[in-house]
């Protein structure tokens, strides 16, 4: 591998459906910064999330495997199969105990239209609730706050 190698890679912001583009700055095989694209979508601008979109990549606290809280309250690593089974069992349990409307589904701007369509179908048909909302009201609120 070259040492002191500097490159930029054009990519699309993963955080919302606006789809701003930026260059990831790479130095020595590490992503170290962001340069906004001057393209038509964002014209050299990014919101605060876009400016920080690279920071999780090498963060030592980044979660790379599912975690399930054990009986002692501590999180334990699990496989995706275990995690998904756990969530399915819990959803069934909540639905049986408290009813369909005790569950709400948050769709995501990071998903495609098709994935969000499936999400609302899952809510309405599988769970039986109209409690469907979107992450724009939750996570994106921070990007428009003064
Ligand atoms: S999160 Fe911000 S930078 Fe990223 S696509 Fe959306 S508006 Fe653009």
Coordinates of N, CA and C and ligand atoms in Angstrom, one line a residue:
X1 N 0.8 -1.2 0.0 CA 0.0 0.0 0.0 C 0.9 1.3 0.0
X2 N 0.5 2.2 -0.8 CA 1.2 3.5 -0.8 C 1.1 4.2 0.6
X3 N 2.2 4.8 1.0 CA 2.0 5.6 2.3 C 1.8 7.0 1.8
X4 N 1.1 7.7 2.7 CA 0.8 9.1 2.5 C 0.0 9.3 1.2
X5 N -0.9 8.4 1.0 CA -1.7 8.4 -0.3 C -3.0 9.3 0.0
X6 N -3.3 10.2 -0.9 CA -4.4 11.1 -0.8 C -5.3 10.9 -2.0
X7 N -6.6 10.6 -1.7 CA -7.5 10.4 -2.8 C -8.9 11.0 -2.4
X8 N -9.7 11.2 -3.4 CA -11.1 11.6 -3.1 C -12.0 10.7 -3.9
X9 N -13.2 10.4 -3.2 CA -14.1 9.5 -3.8 C -15.5 10.1 -3.8
X10 N -16.1 10.3 -5.0 CA -17.4 10.9 -5.1 C -18.5 9.9 -4.6
X11 N -19.3 10.3 -3.7 CA -20.4 9.4 -3.3 C -21.6 10.3 -2.9
X12 N -22.7 9.6 -2.5 CA -23.9 10.2 -2.2 C -24.1 10.1 -0.6
X13 N -24.6 11.2 0.0 CA -24.8 11.2 1.4 C -25.8 10.1 1.8
X14 N -25.5 9.4 2.8 CA -26.4 8.3 3.2 C -27.5 8.7 4.1
X15 N -27.6 9.9 4.5 CA -28.5 10.3 5.5 C -29.9 10.7 5.2
X16 N -30.1 11.1 3.9 CA -31.5 11.4 3.6 C -31.8 11.4 2.1
X17 N -33.0 11.5 1.8 CA -33.5 11.4 0.4 C -33.1 12.6 -0.5
X18 N -32.6 13.7 0.1 CA -32.2 14.8 -0.8 C -31.1 14.3 -1.7
X19 N -30.2 13.5 -1.2 CA -29.2 12.9 -2.1 C -28.0 13.8 -2.4
X20 N -27.6 14.6 -1.5 CA -26.5 15.5 -1.7 C -25.2 14.6 -2.0
X21 N -24.4 15.2 -2.8 CA -23.2 14.4 -3.2 C -22.0 15.1 -2.6
X22 N -21.0 14.3 -2.2 CA -19.7 14.9 -1.7 C -18.6 13.9 -2.0
X23 N -17.4 14.4 -1.8 CA -16.2 13.6 -2.0 C -15.7 13.2 -0.6
X24 N -15.4 11.9 -0.4 CA -14.8 11.4 0.8 C -13.3 11.6 0.6
X25 N -12.6 12.3 1.5 CA -11.2 12.5 1.4 C -10.5 11.3 2.1
X26 N -9.7 10.6 1.4 CA -9.0 9.5 1.9 C -7.5 9.8 2.0
X27 N -6.9 9.5 3.2 CA -5.5 9.6 3.4 C -5.0 8.3 4.0
X28 N -4.1 7.6 3.4 CA -3.5 6.4 4.0 C -4.6 5.4 4.4
X29 N -5.5 5.1 3.4 CA -6.6 4.2 3.6 C -7.6 4.5 4.8
X30 N -7.6 5.8 5.1 CA -8.6 6.2 6.1 C -9.4 7.4 5.6
X31 N -10.7 7.4 5.8 CA -11.5 8.5 5.4 C -11.4 9.6 6.4
X32 N -10.9 10.8 6.0 CA -10.6 11.8 7.0 C -11.4 13.1 6.8
X33 N -12.2 13.2 5.8 CA -13.0 14.4 5.6 C -14.0 14.4 4.5
X34 N -14.7 15.5 4.3 CA -15.7 15.6 3.3 C -15.5 16.9 2.5
X35 N -15.7 16.8 1.2 CA -15.7 18.0 0.3 C -17.0 18.0 -0.4
X36 N -17.9 19.0 -0.2 CA -19.2 19.0 -0.9 C -19.0 19.0 -2.4
X37 N -19.8 18.4 -3.2 CA -19.8 18.4 -4.6 C -20.5 19.7 -5.1
X38 N -20.0 20.3 -6.2 CA -20.6 21.5 -6.7 C -21.7 21.1 -7.7
X39 N -22.1 19.8 -7.7 CA -23.2 19.3 -8.6 C -24.5 20.0 -8.4
X40 N -25.5 19.6 -9.2 CA -26.8 20.3 -9.2 C -27.6 20.0 -8.0
X41 N -27.4 18.9 -7.3 CA -28.3 18.6 -6.2 C -28.0 19.6 -5.0
X42 N -26.7 19.7 -4.6 CA -26.4 20.5 -3.4 C -25.6 21.7 -3.7
X43 N -25.1 21.9 -4.9 CA -24.3 23.1 -5.3 C -23.3 23.5 -4.2
X44 N -22.5 22.6 -3.7 CA -21.4 22.9 -2.8 C -21.9 23.1 -1.4
X45 N -23.1 22.8 -1.1 CA -23.6 22.9 0.3 C -23.9 21.6 0.9
X46 N -23.9 21.5 2.2 CA -24.3 20.3 2.9 C -24.9 20.7 4.2
X47 N -25.9 19.9 4.8 CA -26.3 20.2 6.1 C -25.3 19.6 7.1
X48 N -25.5 19.8 8.4 CA -24.5 19.4 9.4 C -24.3 17.9 9.4
X49 N -25.4 17.2 9.0 CA -25.2 15.7 9.0 C -24.3 15.3 7.9
X50 N -24.5 16.0 6.7 CA -23.6 15.6 5.6 C -22.1 15.9 5.9
X51 N -21.9 17.1 6.6 CA -20.5 17.4 6.9 C -19.9 16.4 7.8
X52 N -20.7 15.7 8.6 CA -20.2 14.8 9.6 C -20.4 13.3 9.1
X53 N -20.8 13.1 7.9 CA -21.2 11.8 7.4 C -20.1 10.8 7.4
X54 N -18.8 11.2 7.5 CA -17.7 10.3 7.5 C -17.3 9.9 8.9
X55 N -17.8 10.6 9.9 CA -17.2 10.4 11.3 C -17.4 9.1 11.9
X56 N -18.4 8.4 11.5 CA -18.7 7.1 12.1 C -17.8 6.0 11.6
X57 N -17.2 6.2 10.4 CA -16.6 5.1 9.7 C -15.5 4.4 10.5
X58 N -14.6 5.2 11.1 CA -13.5 4.6 11.9 C -13.7 4.8 13.4
X59 N -14.9 5.1 13.8 CA -15.1 5.4 15.2 C -15.0 4.0 16.0
X60 N -14.2 4.0 17.0 CA -14.1 2.7 17.7 C -15.4 2.2 18.4
X61 N -16.3 3.1 18.6 CA -17.6 2.7 19.2 C -18.6 2.3 18.2
X62 N -18.2 2.3 16.9 CA -19.2 1.9 15.9 C -19.7 0.5 16.1
X63 N -21.0 0.4 16.0 CA -21.6 -1.0 16.2 C -21.6 -1.7 14.8
X64 N -21.0 -2.8 14.8 CA -20.9 -3.6 13.6 C -21.7 -4.9 13.7
X65 N -22.2 -5.3 14.9 CA -22.9 -6.5 15.1 C -24.1 -6.1 15.9
X66 N -25.2 -6.9 15.8 CA -26.4 -6.7 16.6 C -26.1 -7.0 18.1
X67 N -26.7 -6.2 19.0 CA -26.6 -6.5 20.4 C -27.9 -6.7 21.0
X68 N -28.0 -7.7 21.9 CA -29.3 -8.0 22.6 C -29.0 -7.9 24.1
X69 N -29.9 -7.2 24.8 CA -29.6 -7.0 26.2 C -30.0 -8.3 27.0
X70 N -29.0 -8.7 27.7 CA -29.2 -10.0 28.5 C -30.0 -9.7 29.8
X71 N -30.3 -10.8 30.5 CA -31.1 -10.7 31.7 C -30.4 -9.8 32.8
X72 N -29.1 -9.8 32.7 CA -28.4 -8.9 33.7 C -28.3 -7.5 33.2
X73 N -29.0 -7.2 32.1 CA -29.0 -5.8 31.7 C -27.9 -5.4 30.8
X74 N -26.9 -6.3 30.6 CA -25.8 -6.0 29.7 C -26.0 -6.4 28.3
X75 N -25.5 -5.7 27.3 CA -25.6 -6.1 25.9 C -24.7 -7.2 25.6
X76 N -25.2 -8.1 24.8 CA -24.3 -9.2 24.3 C -24.4 -9.3 22.8
X77 N -23.3 -9.6 22.1 CA -23.3 -9.7 20.7 C -24.2 -10.8 20.2
X78 N -24.9 -10.6 19.1 CA -25.8 -11.7 18.6 C -25.6 -11.7 17.1
X79 N -26.1 -12.8 16.5 CA -26.1 -12.9 15.0 C -27.3 -12.1 14.5
X80 N -27.3 -11.8 13.2 CA -28.5 -11.1 12.7 C -29.7 -12.0 12.8
X81 N -29.5 -13.3 12.6 CA -30.7 -14.3 12.7 C -31.3 -14.2 14.2
X82 N -30.4 -14.2 15.1 CA -30.8 -14.2 16.5 C -31.5 -12.8 16.8
X83 N -31.0 -11.8 16.3 CA -31.5 -10.4 16.6 C -32.9 -10.3 15.9
X84 N -33.0 -10.7 14.7 CA -34.3 -10.6 14.0 C -35.4 -11.5 14.6
X85 N -35.0 -12.7 15.0 CA -35.9 -13.6 15.7 C -36.4 -12.9 17.0
X86 N -35.4 -12.3 17.7 CA -35.8 -11.7 19.0 C -36.8 -10.5 18.8
X87 N -36.5 -9.7 17.7 CA -37.4 -8.6 17.5 C -38.8 -9.1 17.1
X88 N -38.8 -10.2 16.2 CA -40.1 -10.7 15.8 C -40.9 -11.3 17.0
X89 N -40.2 -12.0 17.9 CA -40.9 -12.5 19.1 C -41.4 -11.4 20.0
X90 N -40.6 -10.3 20.1 CA -41.1 -9.2 21.0 C -42.3 -8.5 20.3
X91 N -42.3 -8.3 19.0 CA -43.4 -7.7 18.4 C -44.7 -8.5 18.6
X92 N -44.5 -9.8 18.4 CA -45.7 -10.7 18.6 C -46.2 -10.6 20.1
X93 N -45.3 -10.6 21.0 CA -45.6 -10.5 22.4 C -46.3 -9.2 22.7
X94 N -45.8 -8.1 22.2 CA -46.4 -6.7 22.5 C -47.8 -6.7 21.8
X95 N -47.9 -7.2 20.6 CA -49.2 -7.2 19.9 C -50.3 -8.0 20.7
X96 N -49.9 -9.2 21.2 CA -50.8 -10.0 21.9 C -51.2 -9.4 23.2
X97 N -50.3 -8.7 23.9 CA -50.5 -8.2 25.2 C -51.2 -6.9 25.2
X98 N -50.8 -6.0 24.3 CA -51.3 -4.6 24.3 C -52.1 -4.2 23.1
X99 N -52.2 -5.0 22.1 CA -52.9 -4.6 20.8 C -52.0 -4.1 19.7
X100 N -52.6 -4.0 18.5 CA -51.8 -3.6 17.4 C -51.3 -2.2 17.5
X101 N -52.1 -1.3 18.0 CA -51.7 0.1 18.1 C -50.6 0.4 19.2
X102 N -50.2 -0.6 19.9 CA -49.1 -0.4 20.8 C -47.8 -0.3 20.1
X103 N -47.8 -0.6 18.8 CA -46.6 -0.7 18.0 C -46.6 0.5 16.9
X104 N -45.5 1.1 16.7 CA -45.4 2.2 15.7 C -44.2 1.8 14.9
X105 N -44.2 2.2 13.6 CA -43.2 1.9 12.7 C -42.6 3.3 12.2
X106 N -41.3 3.4 12.3 CA -40.6 4.6 11.7 C -39.9 4.2 10.4
X107 N -40.3 4.8 9.3 CA -39.7 4.5 8.0 C -38.4 5.4 8.0
X108 N -37.6 5.3 6.9 CA -36.4 6.0 6.9 C -36.1 6.6 5.5
X109 N -35.5 7.8 5.6 CA -35.1 8.5 4.4 C -33.9 7.8 3.7
X110 N -33.2 6.9 4.5 CA -32.1 6.2 3.9 C -32.5 5.0 3.1
X111 N -33.8 4.7 3.2 CA -34.3 3.6 2.4 C -34.9 4.0 1.0
X112 N -35.0 3.1 0.1 CA -35.6 3.4 -1.2 C -37.1 3.6 -1.0
X113 N -37.8 4.1 -2.0 CA -39.2 4.2 -2.0 C -39.8 2.8 -1.8
X114 N -39.2 1.8 -2.5 CA -39.8 0.5 -2.4 C -39.7 -0.1 -1.0
X115 N -38.5 0.2 -0.4 CA -38.4 -0.3 1.0 C -39.4 0.4 1.9
X116 N -39.6 1.7 1.7 CA -40.5 2.4 2.6 C -42.0 2.0 2.3
X117 N -42.2 1.6 1.1 CA -43.5 1.1 0.7 C -43.8 -0.2 1.5
X118 N -42.7 -1.1 1.5 CA -42.8 -2.4 2.2 C -43.0 -2.1 3.7
X119 N -42.3 -1.1 4.2 CA -42.4 -0.8 5.6 C -43.8 -0.4 6.0
X120 N -44.5 0.4 5.2 CA -45.9 0.8 5.6 C -46.8 -0.4 5.4
X121 N -46.5 -1.3 4.4 CA -47.3 -2.5 4.3 C -47.1 -3.4 5.5
X122 N -45.9 -3.5 5.9 CA -45.6 -4.3 7.1 C -46.4 -3.8 8.3
X123 N -46.4 -2.5 8.5 CA -47.2 -1.9 9.6 C -48.7 -2.2 9.5
X124 N -49.2 -1.9 8.3 CA -50.7 -2.0 8.1 C -51.2 -3.4 8.0
X125 N -50.5 -4.2 7.3 CA -51.0 -5.6 7.0 C -50.5 -6.6 8.0
X126 N -49.2 -6.6 8.4 CA -48.7 -7.6 9.3 C -49.0 -7.2 10.7
X127 N -48.7 -6.0 11.1 CA -48.9 -5.5 12.5 C -50.4 -5.1 12.7
X128 N -51.0 -4.5 11.7 CA -52.4 -4.1 11.8 C -52.5 -2.7 12.5
X129 N -51.6 -1.8 12.2 CA -51.6 -0.4 12.7 C -51.4 0.6 11.7
X130 N -51.9 1.8 11.9 CA -51.6 2.9 11.0 C -50.5 3.8 11.6
X131 N -49.9 3.3 12.7 CA -48.9 4.1 13.3 C -47.6 4.0 12.5
X132 N -47.6 4.9 11.4 CA -46.4 4.9 10.6 C -45.9 6.3 10.5
X133 N -44.7 6.5 10.8 CA -44.1 7.9 10.7 C -42.7 7.7 10.0
X134 N -42.0 8.8 10.0 CA -40.8 8.9 9.2 C -39.7 9.6 10.0
X135 N -38.5 9.2 9.7 CA -37.4 9.7 10.5 C -37.2 11.2 10.3
X136 N -37.8 11.8 9.3 CA -37.6 13.3 9.2 C -38.1 14.0 10.4
X137 N -39.1 13.5 11.1 CA -39.6 14.1 12.3 C -38.7 13.9 13.5
X138 N -37.9 12.8 13.4 CA -37.1 12.4 14.5 C -35.7 12.9 14.3
X139 N -35.0 12.2 13.5 CA -33.5 12.5 13.4 C -33.2 13.8 12.6
X140 N -34.0 14.2 11.7 CA -33.6 15.3 10.9 C -34.0 16.6 11.5
X141 N -34.7 16.6 12.6 CA -35.1 17.8 13.3 C -33.8 18.5 13.8
X142 N -32.8 17.8 14.1 CA -31.5 18.4 14.6 C -30.8 19.2 13.5
X143 N -31.1 18.9 12.2 CA -30.4 19.7 11.2 C -31.0 21.0 10.8
X144 N -32.3 21.2 11.3 CA -32.9 22.5 11.0 C -33.1 23.3 12.3
X145 N -32.6 22.8 13.4 CA -32.7 23.6 14.7 C -31.7 24.7 14.6
X146 N -32.0 25.9 15.2 CA -31.1 27.0 15.2 C -30.1 26.8 16.3
Ligands
LIG1 S1 -28.5 14.6 5.3 FE1 -28.0 16.7 4.7 S2 -26.2 16.6 3.4 FE2 -27.1 14.5 3.6 S3 -28.4 14.3 1.8 FE3 -29.7 15.1 3.4 S4 -29.6 17.4 3.3 FE4 -27.9 16.5 2.0

